[in-house]
Coordinates of C-alpha atoms and ligand atoms in Angstrom, one line a residue:
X12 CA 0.0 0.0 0.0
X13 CA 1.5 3.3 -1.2
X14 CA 0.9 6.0 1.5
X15 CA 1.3 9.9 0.2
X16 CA 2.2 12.3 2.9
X17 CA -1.1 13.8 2.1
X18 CA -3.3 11.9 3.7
X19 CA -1.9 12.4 7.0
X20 CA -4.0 15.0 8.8
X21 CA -2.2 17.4 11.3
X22 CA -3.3 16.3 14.8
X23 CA -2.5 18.0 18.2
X24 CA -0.9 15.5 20.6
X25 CA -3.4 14.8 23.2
X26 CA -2.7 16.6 25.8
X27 CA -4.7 15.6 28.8
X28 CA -6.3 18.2 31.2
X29 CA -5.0 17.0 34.8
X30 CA -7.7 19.1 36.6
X31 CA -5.7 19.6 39.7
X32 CA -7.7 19.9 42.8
X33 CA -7.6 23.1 44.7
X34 CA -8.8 21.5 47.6
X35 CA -6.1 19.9 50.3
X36 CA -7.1 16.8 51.9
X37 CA -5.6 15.6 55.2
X38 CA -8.2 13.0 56.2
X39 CA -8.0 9.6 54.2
X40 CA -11.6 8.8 54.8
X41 CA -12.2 11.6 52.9
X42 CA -9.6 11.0 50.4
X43 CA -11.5 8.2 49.6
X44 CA -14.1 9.9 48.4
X45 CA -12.4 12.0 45.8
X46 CA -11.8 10.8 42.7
X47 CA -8.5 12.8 41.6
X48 CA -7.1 12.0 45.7
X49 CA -4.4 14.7 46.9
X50 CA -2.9 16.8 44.0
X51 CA 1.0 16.2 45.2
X52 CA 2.2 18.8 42.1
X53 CA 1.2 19.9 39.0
X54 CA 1.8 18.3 35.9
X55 CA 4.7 19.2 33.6
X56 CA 3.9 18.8 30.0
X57 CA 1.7 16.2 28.5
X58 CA 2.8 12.4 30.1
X59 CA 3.2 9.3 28.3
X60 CA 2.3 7.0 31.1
X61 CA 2.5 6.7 35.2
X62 CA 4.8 5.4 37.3
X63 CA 3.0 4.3 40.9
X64 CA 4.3 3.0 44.5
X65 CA 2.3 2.8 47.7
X66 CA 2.8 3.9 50.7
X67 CA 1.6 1.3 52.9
X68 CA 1.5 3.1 56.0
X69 CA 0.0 0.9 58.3
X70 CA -2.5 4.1 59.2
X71 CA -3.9 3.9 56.2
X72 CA -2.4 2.9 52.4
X73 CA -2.5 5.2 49.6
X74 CA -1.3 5.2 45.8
X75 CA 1.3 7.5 44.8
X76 CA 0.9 8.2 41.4
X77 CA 3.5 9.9 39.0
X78 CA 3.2 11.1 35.7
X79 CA 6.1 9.6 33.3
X80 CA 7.1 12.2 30.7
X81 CA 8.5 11.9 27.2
X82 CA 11.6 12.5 28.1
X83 CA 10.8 9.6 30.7
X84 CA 11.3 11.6 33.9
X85 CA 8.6 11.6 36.8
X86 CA 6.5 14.5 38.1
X87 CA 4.7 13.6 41.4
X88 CA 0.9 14.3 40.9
X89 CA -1.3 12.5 43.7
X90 CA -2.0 10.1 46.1
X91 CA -4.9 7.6 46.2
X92 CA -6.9 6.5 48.7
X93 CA -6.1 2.5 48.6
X94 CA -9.0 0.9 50.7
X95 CA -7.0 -0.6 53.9
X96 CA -4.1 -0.4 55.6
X97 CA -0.6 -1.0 55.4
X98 CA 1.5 -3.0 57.2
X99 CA 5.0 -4.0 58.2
X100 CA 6.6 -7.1 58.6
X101 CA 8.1 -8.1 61.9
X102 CA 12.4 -8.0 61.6
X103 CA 15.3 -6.4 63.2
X104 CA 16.9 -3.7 62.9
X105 CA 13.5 -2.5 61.5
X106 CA 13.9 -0.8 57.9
X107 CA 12.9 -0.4 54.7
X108 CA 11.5 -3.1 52.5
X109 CA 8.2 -3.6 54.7
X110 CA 6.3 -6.5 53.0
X111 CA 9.6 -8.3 51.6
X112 CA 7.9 -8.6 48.4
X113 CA 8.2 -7.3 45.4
X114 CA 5.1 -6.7 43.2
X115 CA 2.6 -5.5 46.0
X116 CA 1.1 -3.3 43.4
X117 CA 0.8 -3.5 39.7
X118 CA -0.7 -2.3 36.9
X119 CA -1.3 -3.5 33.5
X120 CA -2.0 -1.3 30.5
X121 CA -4.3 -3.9 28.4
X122 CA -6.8 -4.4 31.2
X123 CA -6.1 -0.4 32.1
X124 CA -5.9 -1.4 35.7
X125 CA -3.6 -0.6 38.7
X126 CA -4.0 -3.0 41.7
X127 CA -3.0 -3.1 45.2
X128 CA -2.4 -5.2 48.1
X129 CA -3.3 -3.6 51.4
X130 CA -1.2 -5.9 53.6
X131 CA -2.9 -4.4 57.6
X132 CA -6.4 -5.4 56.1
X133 CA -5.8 -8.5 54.1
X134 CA -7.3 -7.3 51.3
X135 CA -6.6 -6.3 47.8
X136 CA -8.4 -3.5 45.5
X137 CA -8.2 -2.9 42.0
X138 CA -8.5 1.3 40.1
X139 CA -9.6 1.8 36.6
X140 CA -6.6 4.3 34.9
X141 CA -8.1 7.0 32.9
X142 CA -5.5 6.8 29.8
X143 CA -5.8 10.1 29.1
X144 CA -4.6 11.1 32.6
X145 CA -3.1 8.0 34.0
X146 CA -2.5 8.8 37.4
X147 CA -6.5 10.1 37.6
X148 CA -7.5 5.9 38.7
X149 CA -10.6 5.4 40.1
X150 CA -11.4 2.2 43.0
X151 CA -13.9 -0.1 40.6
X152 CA -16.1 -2.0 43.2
X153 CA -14.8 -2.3 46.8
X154 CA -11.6 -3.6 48.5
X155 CA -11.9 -7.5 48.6
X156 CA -10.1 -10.4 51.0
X157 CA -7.1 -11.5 49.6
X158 CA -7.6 -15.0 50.7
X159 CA -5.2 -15.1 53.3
X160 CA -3.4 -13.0 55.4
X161 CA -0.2 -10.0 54.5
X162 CA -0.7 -9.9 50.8
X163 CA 2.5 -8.9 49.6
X164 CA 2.4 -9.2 45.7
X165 CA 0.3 -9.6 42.7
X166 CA 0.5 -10.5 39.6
X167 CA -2.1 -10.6 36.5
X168 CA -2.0 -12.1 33.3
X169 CA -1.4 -11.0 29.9
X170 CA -4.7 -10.1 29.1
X171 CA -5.2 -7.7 32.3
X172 CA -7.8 -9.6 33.0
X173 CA -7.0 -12.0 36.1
X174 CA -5.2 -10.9 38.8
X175 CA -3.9 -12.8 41.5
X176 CA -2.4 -12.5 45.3
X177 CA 0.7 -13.7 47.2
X178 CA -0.2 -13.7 50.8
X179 CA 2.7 -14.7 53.2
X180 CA 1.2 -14.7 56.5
X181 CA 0.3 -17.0 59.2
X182 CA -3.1 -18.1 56.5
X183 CA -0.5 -18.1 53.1
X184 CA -0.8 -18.9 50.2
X185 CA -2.2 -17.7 46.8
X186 CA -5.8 -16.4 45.4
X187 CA -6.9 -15.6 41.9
X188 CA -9.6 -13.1 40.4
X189 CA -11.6 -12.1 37.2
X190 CA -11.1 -8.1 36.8
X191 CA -15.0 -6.9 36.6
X192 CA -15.2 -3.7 35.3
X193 CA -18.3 -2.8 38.0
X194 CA -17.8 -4.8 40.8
X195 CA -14.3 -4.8 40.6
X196 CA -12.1 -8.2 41.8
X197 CA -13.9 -11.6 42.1
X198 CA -12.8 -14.3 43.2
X199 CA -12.2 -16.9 41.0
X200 CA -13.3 -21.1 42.1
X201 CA -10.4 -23.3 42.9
X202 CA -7.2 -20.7 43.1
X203 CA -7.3 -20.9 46.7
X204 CA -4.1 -22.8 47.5
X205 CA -2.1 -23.0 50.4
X206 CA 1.8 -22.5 50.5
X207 CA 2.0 -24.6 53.9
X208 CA 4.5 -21.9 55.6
X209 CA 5.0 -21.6 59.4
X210 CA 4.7 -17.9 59.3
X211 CA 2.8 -15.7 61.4
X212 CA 0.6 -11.9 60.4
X213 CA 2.3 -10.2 59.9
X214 CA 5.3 -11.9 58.4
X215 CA 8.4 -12.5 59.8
X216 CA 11.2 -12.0 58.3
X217 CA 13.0 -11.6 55.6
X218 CA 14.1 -15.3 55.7
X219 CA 11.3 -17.6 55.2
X220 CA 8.8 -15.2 53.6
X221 CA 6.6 -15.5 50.4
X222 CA 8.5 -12.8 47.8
X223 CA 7.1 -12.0 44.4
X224 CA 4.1 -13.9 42.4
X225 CA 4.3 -13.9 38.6
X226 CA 2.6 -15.7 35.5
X227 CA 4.7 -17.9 33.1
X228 CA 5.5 -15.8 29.5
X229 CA 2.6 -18.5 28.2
X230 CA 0.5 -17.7 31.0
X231 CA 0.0 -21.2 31.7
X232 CA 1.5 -21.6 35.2
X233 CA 1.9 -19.3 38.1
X234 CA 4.5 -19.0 39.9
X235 CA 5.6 -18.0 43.8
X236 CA 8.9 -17.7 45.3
X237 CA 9.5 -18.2 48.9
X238 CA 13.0 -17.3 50.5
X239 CA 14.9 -20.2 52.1
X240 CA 15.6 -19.9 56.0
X241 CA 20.1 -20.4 56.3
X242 CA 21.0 -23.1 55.5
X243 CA 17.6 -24.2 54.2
X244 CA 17.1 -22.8 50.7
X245 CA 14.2 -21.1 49.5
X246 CA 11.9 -22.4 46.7
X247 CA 9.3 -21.8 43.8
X248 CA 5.8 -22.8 43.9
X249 CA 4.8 -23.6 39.9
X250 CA 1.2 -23.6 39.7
X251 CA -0.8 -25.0 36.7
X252 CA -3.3 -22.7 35.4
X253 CA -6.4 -24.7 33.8
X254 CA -8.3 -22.7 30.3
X255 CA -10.8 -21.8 33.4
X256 CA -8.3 -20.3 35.6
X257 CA -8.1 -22.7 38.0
X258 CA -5.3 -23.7 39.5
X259 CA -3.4 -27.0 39.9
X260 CA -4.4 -28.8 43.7
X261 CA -0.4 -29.0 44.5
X262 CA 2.5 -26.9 43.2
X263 CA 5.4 -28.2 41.7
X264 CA 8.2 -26.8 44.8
X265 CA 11.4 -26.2 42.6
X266 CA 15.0 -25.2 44.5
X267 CA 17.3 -23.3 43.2
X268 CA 20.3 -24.6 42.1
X269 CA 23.5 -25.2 44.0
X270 CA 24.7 -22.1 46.5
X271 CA 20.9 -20.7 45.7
X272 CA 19.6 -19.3 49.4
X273 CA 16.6 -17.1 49.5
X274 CA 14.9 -16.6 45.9
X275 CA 13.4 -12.9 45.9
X276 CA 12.3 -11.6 42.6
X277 CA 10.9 -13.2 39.6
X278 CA 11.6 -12.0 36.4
X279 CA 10.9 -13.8 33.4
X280 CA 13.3 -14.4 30.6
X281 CA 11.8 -14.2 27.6
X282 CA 11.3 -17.4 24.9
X283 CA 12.9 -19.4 27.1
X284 CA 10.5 -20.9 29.9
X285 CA 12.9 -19.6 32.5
X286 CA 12.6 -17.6 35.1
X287 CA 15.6 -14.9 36.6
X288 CA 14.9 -14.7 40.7
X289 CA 17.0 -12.5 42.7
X290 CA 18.5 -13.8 45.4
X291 CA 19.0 -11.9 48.6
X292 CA 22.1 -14.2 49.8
X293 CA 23.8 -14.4 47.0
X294 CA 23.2 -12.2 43.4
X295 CA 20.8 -14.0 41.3
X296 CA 19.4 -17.3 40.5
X297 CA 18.4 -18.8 36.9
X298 CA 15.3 -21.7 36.7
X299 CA 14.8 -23.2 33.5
X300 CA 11.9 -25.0 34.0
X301 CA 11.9 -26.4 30.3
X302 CA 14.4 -28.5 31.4
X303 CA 12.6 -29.6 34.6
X304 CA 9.4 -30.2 32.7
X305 CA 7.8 -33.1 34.0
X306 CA 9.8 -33.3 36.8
X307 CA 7.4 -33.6 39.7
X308 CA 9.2 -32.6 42.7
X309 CA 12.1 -30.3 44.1
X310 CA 14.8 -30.9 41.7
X311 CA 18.1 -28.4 42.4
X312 CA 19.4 -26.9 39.7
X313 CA 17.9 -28.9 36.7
X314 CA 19.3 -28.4 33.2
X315 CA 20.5 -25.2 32.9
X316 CA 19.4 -23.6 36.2
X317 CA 22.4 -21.8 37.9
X318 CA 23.3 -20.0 40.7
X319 CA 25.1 -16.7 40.2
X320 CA 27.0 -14.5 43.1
X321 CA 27.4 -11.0 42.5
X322 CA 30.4 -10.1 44.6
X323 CA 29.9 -7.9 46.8
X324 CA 26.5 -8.0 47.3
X325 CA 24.6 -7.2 50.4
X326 CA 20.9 -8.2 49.3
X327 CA 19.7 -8.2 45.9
X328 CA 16.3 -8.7 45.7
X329 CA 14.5 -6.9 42.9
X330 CA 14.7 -7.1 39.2
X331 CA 13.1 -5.7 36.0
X332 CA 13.5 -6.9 32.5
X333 CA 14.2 -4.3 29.7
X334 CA 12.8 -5.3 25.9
X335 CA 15.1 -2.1 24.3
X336 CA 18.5 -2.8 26.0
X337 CA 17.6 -7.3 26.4
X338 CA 19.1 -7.2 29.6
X339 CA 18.0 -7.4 33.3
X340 CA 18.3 -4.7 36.3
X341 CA 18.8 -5.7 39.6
X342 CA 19.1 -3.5 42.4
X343 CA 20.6 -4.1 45.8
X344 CA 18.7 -2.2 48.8
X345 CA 22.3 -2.9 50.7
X346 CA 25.0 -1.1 48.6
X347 CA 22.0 0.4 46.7
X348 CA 23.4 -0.6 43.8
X349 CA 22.0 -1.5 40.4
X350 CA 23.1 -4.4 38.3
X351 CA 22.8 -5.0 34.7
X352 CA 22.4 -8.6 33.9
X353 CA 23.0 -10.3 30.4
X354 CA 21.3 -13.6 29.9
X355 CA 22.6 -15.7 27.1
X356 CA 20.8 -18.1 24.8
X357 CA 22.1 -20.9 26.8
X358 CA 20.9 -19.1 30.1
X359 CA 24.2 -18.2 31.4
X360 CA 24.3 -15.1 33.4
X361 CA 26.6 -12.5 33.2
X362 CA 27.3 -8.7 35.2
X363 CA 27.7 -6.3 32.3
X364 CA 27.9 -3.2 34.6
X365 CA 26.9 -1.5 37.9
X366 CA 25.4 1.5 39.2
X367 CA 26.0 3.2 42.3
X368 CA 22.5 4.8 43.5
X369 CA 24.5 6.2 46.8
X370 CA 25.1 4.6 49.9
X371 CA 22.3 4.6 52.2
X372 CA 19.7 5.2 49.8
X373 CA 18.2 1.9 50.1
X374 CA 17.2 0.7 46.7
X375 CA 14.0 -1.8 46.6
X376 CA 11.2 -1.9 43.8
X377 CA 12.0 -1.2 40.2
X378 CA 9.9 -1.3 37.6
X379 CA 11.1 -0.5 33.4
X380 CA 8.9 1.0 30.8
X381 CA 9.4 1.4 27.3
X382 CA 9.0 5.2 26.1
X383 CA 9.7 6.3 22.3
X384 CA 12.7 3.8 21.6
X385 CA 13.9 4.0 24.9
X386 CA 13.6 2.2 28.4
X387 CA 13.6 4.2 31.4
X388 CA 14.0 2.3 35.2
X389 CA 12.3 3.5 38.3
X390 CA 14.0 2.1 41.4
X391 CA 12.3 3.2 44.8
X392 CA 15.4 4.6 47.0
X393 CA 13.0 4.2 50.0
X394 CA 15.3 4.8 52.9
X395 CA 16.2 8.5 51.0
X396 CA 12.4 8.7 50.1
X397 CA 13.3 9.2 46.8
X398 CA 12.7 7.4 43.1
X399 CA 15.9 7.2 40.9
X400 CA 15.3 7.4 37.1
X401 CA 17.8 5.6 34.9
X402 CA 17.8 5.8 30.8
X403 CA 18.9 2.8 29.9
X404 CA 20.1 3.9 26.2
X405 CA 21.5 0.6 25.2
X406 CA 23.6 -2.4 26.7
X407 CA 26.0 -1.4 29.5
X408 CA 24.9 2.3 28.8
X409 CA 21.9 3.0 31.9
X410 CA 22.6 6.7 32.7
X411 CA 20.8 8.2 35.7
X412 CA 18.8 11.1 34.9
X413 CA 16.5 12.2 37.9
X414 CA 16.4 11.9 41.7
X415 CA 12.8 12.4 42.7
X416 CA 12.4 13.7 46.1
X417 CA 9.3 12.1 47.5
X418 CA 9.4 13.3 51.3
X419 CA 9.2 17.2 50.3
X420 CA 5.9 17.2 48.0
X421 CA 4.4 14.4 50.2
X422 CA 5.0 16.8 53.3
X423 CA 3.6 19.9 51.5
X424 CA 0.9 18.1 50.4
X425 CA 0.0 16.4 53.4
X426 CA 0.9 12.9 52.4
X427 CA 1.8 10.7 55.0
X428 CA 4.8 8.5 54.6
X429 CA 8.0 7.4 56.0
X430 CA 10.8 5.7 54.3
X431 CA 10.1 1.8 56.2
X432 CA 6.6 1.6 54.7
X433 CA 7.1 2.6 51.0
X434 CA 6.7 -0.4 49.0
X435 CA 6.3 -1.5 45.3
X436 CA 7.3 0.2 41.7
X437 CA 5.2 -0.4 38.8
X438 CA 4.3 1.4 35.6
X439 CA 1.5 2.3 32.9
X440 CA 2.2 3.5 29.5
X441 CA -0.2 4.5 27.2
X442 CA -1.3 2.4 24.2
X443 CA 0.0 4.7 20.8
X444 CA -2.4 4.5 18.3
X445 CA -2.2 5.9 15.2
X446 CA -5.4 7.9 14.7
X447 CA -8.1 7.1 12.3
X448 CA -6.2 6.2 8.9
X449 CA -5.1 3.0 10.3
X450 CA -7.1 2.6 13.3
X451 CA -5.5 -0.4 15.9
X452 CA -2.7 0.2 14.1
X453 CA 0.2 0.8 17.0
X454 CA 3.3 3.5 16.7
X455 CA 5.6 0.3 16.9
X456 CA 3.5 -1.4 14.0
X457 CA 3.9 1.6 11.5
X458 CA 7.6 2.2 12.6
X459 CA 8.6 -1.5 11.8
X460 CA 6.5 -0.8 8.2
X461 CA 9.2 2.4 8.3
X462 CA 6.0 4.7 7.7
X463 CA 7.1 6.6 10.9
X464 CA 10.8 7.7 12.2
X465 CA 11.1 9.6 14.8
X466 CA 11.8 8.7 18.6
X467 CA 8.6 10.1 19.9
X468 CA 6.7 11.6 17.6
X469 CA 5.4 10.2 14.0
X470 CA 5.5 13.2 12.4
X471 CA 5.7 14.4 8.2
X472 CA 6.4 17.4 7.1
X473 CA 2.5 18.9 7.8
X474 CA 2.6 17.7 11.5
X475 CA 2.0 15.3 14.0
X476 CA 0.1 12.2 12.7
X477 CA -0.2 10.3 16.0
X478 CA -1.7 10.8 19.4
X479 CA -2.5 8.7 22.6
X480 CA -5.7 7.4 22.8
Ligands
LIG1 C1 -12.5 12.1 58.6 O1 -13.7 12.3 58.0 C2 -14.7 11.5 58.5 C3 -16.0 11.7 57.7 O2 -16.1 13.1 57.3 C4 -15.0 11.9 60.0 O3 -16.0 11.0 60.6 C5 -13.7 11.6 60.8 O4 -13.8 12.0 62.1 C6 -12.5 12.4 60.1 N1 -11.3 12.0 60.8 C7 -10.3 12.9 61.1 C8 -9.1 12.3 61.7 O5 -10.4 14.1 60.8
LIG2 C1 6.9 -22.7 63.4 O1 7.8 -21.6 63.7 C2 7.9 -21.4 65.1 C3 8.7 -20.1 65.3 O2 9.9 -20.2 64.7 C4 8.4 -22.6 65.8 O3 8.5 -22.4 67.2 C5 7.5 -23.8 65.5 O4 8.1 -25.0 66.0 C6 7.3 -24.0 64.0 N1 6.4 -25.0 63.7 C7 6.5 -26.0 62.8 C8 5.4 -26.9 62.6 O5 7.6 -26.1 62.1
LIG3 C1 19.0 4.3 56.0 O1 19.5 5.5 56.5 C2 20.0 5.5 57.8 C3 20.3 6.9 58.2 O2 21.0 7.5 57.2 C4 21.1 4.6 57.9 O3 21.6 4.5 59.2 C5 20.7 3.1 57.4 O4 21.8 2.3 57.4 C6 20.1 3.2 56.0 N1 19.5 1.9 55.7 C7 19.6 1.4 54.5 C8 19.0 0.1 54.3 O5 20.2 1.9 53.6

């Protein structure tokens, strides 16, 4: 199909109307009630997307929302009632990293969700993004049980359509839901399964707590990890997932290879049917569970699992793929460090660089999002209540670009939090469409049909031809 400059019409970028509220809000149950929650600051330019955390304060939990730019730096813009409380796990010397989890909130940009655990109440709730304004979410339905006790993390599927819970307290074990669009998460029959872990509510820890729940690439199994207690090792809980959503009676418990302690993180690699885990007591650990297939029970390191140290390392337990760059980011809430990850086609790990944060900052939950061309990482320095923003350009090239000060808005604004209670990193970026000539047609699509160049905006010579929707 020949396309002639012509017919592309001249279109203003969508620039969404934040509607800031003039009115401050210190009461929560009254937070609840409004829509936009507490304006934190005003927006800077149109955004591409939203990055969001919680703050988990055990007083009462609330969504911090930030707008991600298209030069992928954050603006704070409000917090969010979250229906329940936060919590934080019993350890000692208390710190940040309260739920030991990562994932304990997530959103997902084809169901145009955010959801939440709200680990004081036990429950979970789920917010419809407005993708015009994507911090602007809105509670669909009410707050529901998480079928246990401490949710830490959730995961949902490809399709944005299931989501389901990671509780690690003294009732543990994992939950699944259908997303309905009115009354908001229901459970769904038979995902009630127990992990069988001698914990109590809240969890103690870190040792011997539930970390991070994903799906497999295929969406076929789910998949829990649980952190060993020295010298026990941790393990994975794989979970069949039936065409109904259901999930298997038992899970397949899988170790981590030889010198694997305390599996954190789950990260999938793609193609592969493997999964990258952080681990806290040692750097990382690789499951391929294509070589395990069939395997029935605990099998330590099976075909080409491995188990990596990073030297060094104080306790690396959270990790973000990046499609752009192919590699993985870990970060380190001890040296608050990051470190890039390659993962060859034979699943061998290797450290292609590191990046100092600064000492003290306390790096937890990252997420990556894809902006233009480029991937951009948010890492959560929770003990300097802050968010570092890396670009990661390409291979061995991450480049830190912003420090986002979260204490001074949220102070100003009348946000409570404290550096112990934040928790989670994940992100939402818009769907690019291009508008009416090829409707459904994505920005990527028409790039790899080389009908558009530029980074971030498809433009010819009359104009912009694309817009969010
Ligand atoms: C918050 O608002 C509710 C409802 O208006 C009220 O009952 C409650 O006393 C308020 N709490 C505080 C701490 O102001
Ligand atoms: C559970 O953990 C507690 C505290 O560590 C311990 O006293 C108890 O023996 C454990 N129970 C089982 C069944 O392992
Ligand atoms: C957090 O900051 C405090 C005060 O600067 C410091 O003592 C502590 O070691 C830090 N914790 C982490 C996990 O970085």
């Amino acid at each position: 199909m020949k396309l002639s400059a012509a017919v592309f019409s001249a279109l203003l970028f969508s620039t969404a109307s934040a509607g800031p509220l003039s009115r401050r809000q210190s009461n929560q149950t009254q937070n609840q009630n409004q829509r936009a929650g507490t304006p934190m600051s005003p927006a800077r330019g149109s955004a591409v997307g939203a990055a969001y955390f919680i703050s988990n304060e055990p007083t009462g939990n609330q969504i911090i929302a930030a707008d991600i730019g298209t030069d992928g730096k954050l603006t704070l813009r409000r917090a969010v009632d979250a229906g329940g409380l936060g919590a934080h796990g019993n350890t000692d010397p208390n710190g940040p990293d309260p739920l030991f989890s990562q994932g304990a909130i997530k959103a997902s940009s084809s169901g145009n969700i955010v959801a939440t655990v709200n680990a004081g109440s036990n429950t979970l709730a789920v917010f419809k993004v407005n993708p015009n304004d994507p911090t602007a979410i809105t509670m669909i339905g009410k707050p529901v049980g998480s079928g246990g006790e401490f949710p830490v993390s959730l995961a949902i599927n490809k399709a944005g359509d299931t989501v389901c819970s990671l509780n690690g307290g003294a009732v543990n074990g994992v939950n699944c839901f259908k997303v309905d669009q009115h009354k908001g998460l229901v459970p769904i029959a038979n995902t009630a399964r127990s992990l069988k872990l001698n914990q109590t509510t809240p969890a103690t820890g870190p040792p011997g707590t539930a970390s991070h729940i994903v799906f497999s690439e295929d969406n076929k199994q789910l998949i829990a990890s649980i952190k060993g207690i020295p010298p026990q090792p941790g393990f994975l809980a794989v979970f069949d997932v039936a065409s109904d959503g259901s999930l298997s009676q038992d899970f397949q418990s899988v170790a981590p290879a030889k010198g694997g302690l305390l599996p954190f993180s789950l990260t999938v690699i793609p193609g592969k049917n493997a999964v990258l885990a952080t681990d806290a007591g040692l750097g990382f650990d690789i499951f391929d569970f294509a070589r395990n297939a069939g395997a029935g029970n605990a099998i330590a390191g099976a075909g080409r699992s491995s188990a990596v140290a990073i030297d060094g390392q104080v306790a690396t337990c959270w990790s973000s793929f990046s499609p752009e760059t192919q590699n993985f980011y870990l970060t380190d809430i001890g040296t608050a460090t990051v470190t890039e990850i390659s993962v060859d086609n034979n699943l061998k790990g290797t450290i292609v660089k590191q990046y100092p944060q600064g000492q003290g900052s306390g790096t937890i939950d990252n997420d990556i999002a894809t902006v233009g061309n480029n991937d951009f990482m948010y890492v959560l320095s929770a003990n300097a209540t802050r968010i570092d923003v890396l670009s990661l350009n390409a291979p061995g090239k991450a480049r830190n670009i912003q420090k986002l000060d979260i204490a001074g808005p949220a102070r100003a604004s009348g946000v409570k939090i404290d550096g112990n209670n934040l928790q989670g990193m994940t992100t939402f970026i818009k769907k690019r469409v291009l508008h009416t000539l090829w409707p459904g047609k994505t920005y990527r699509e028409l790039q790899n049909a080389g009908l558009v160049q530029e980074e971030r905006f498809a433009k010819d010579r009359r104009g912009k031809v694309y817009r969010h929707l």
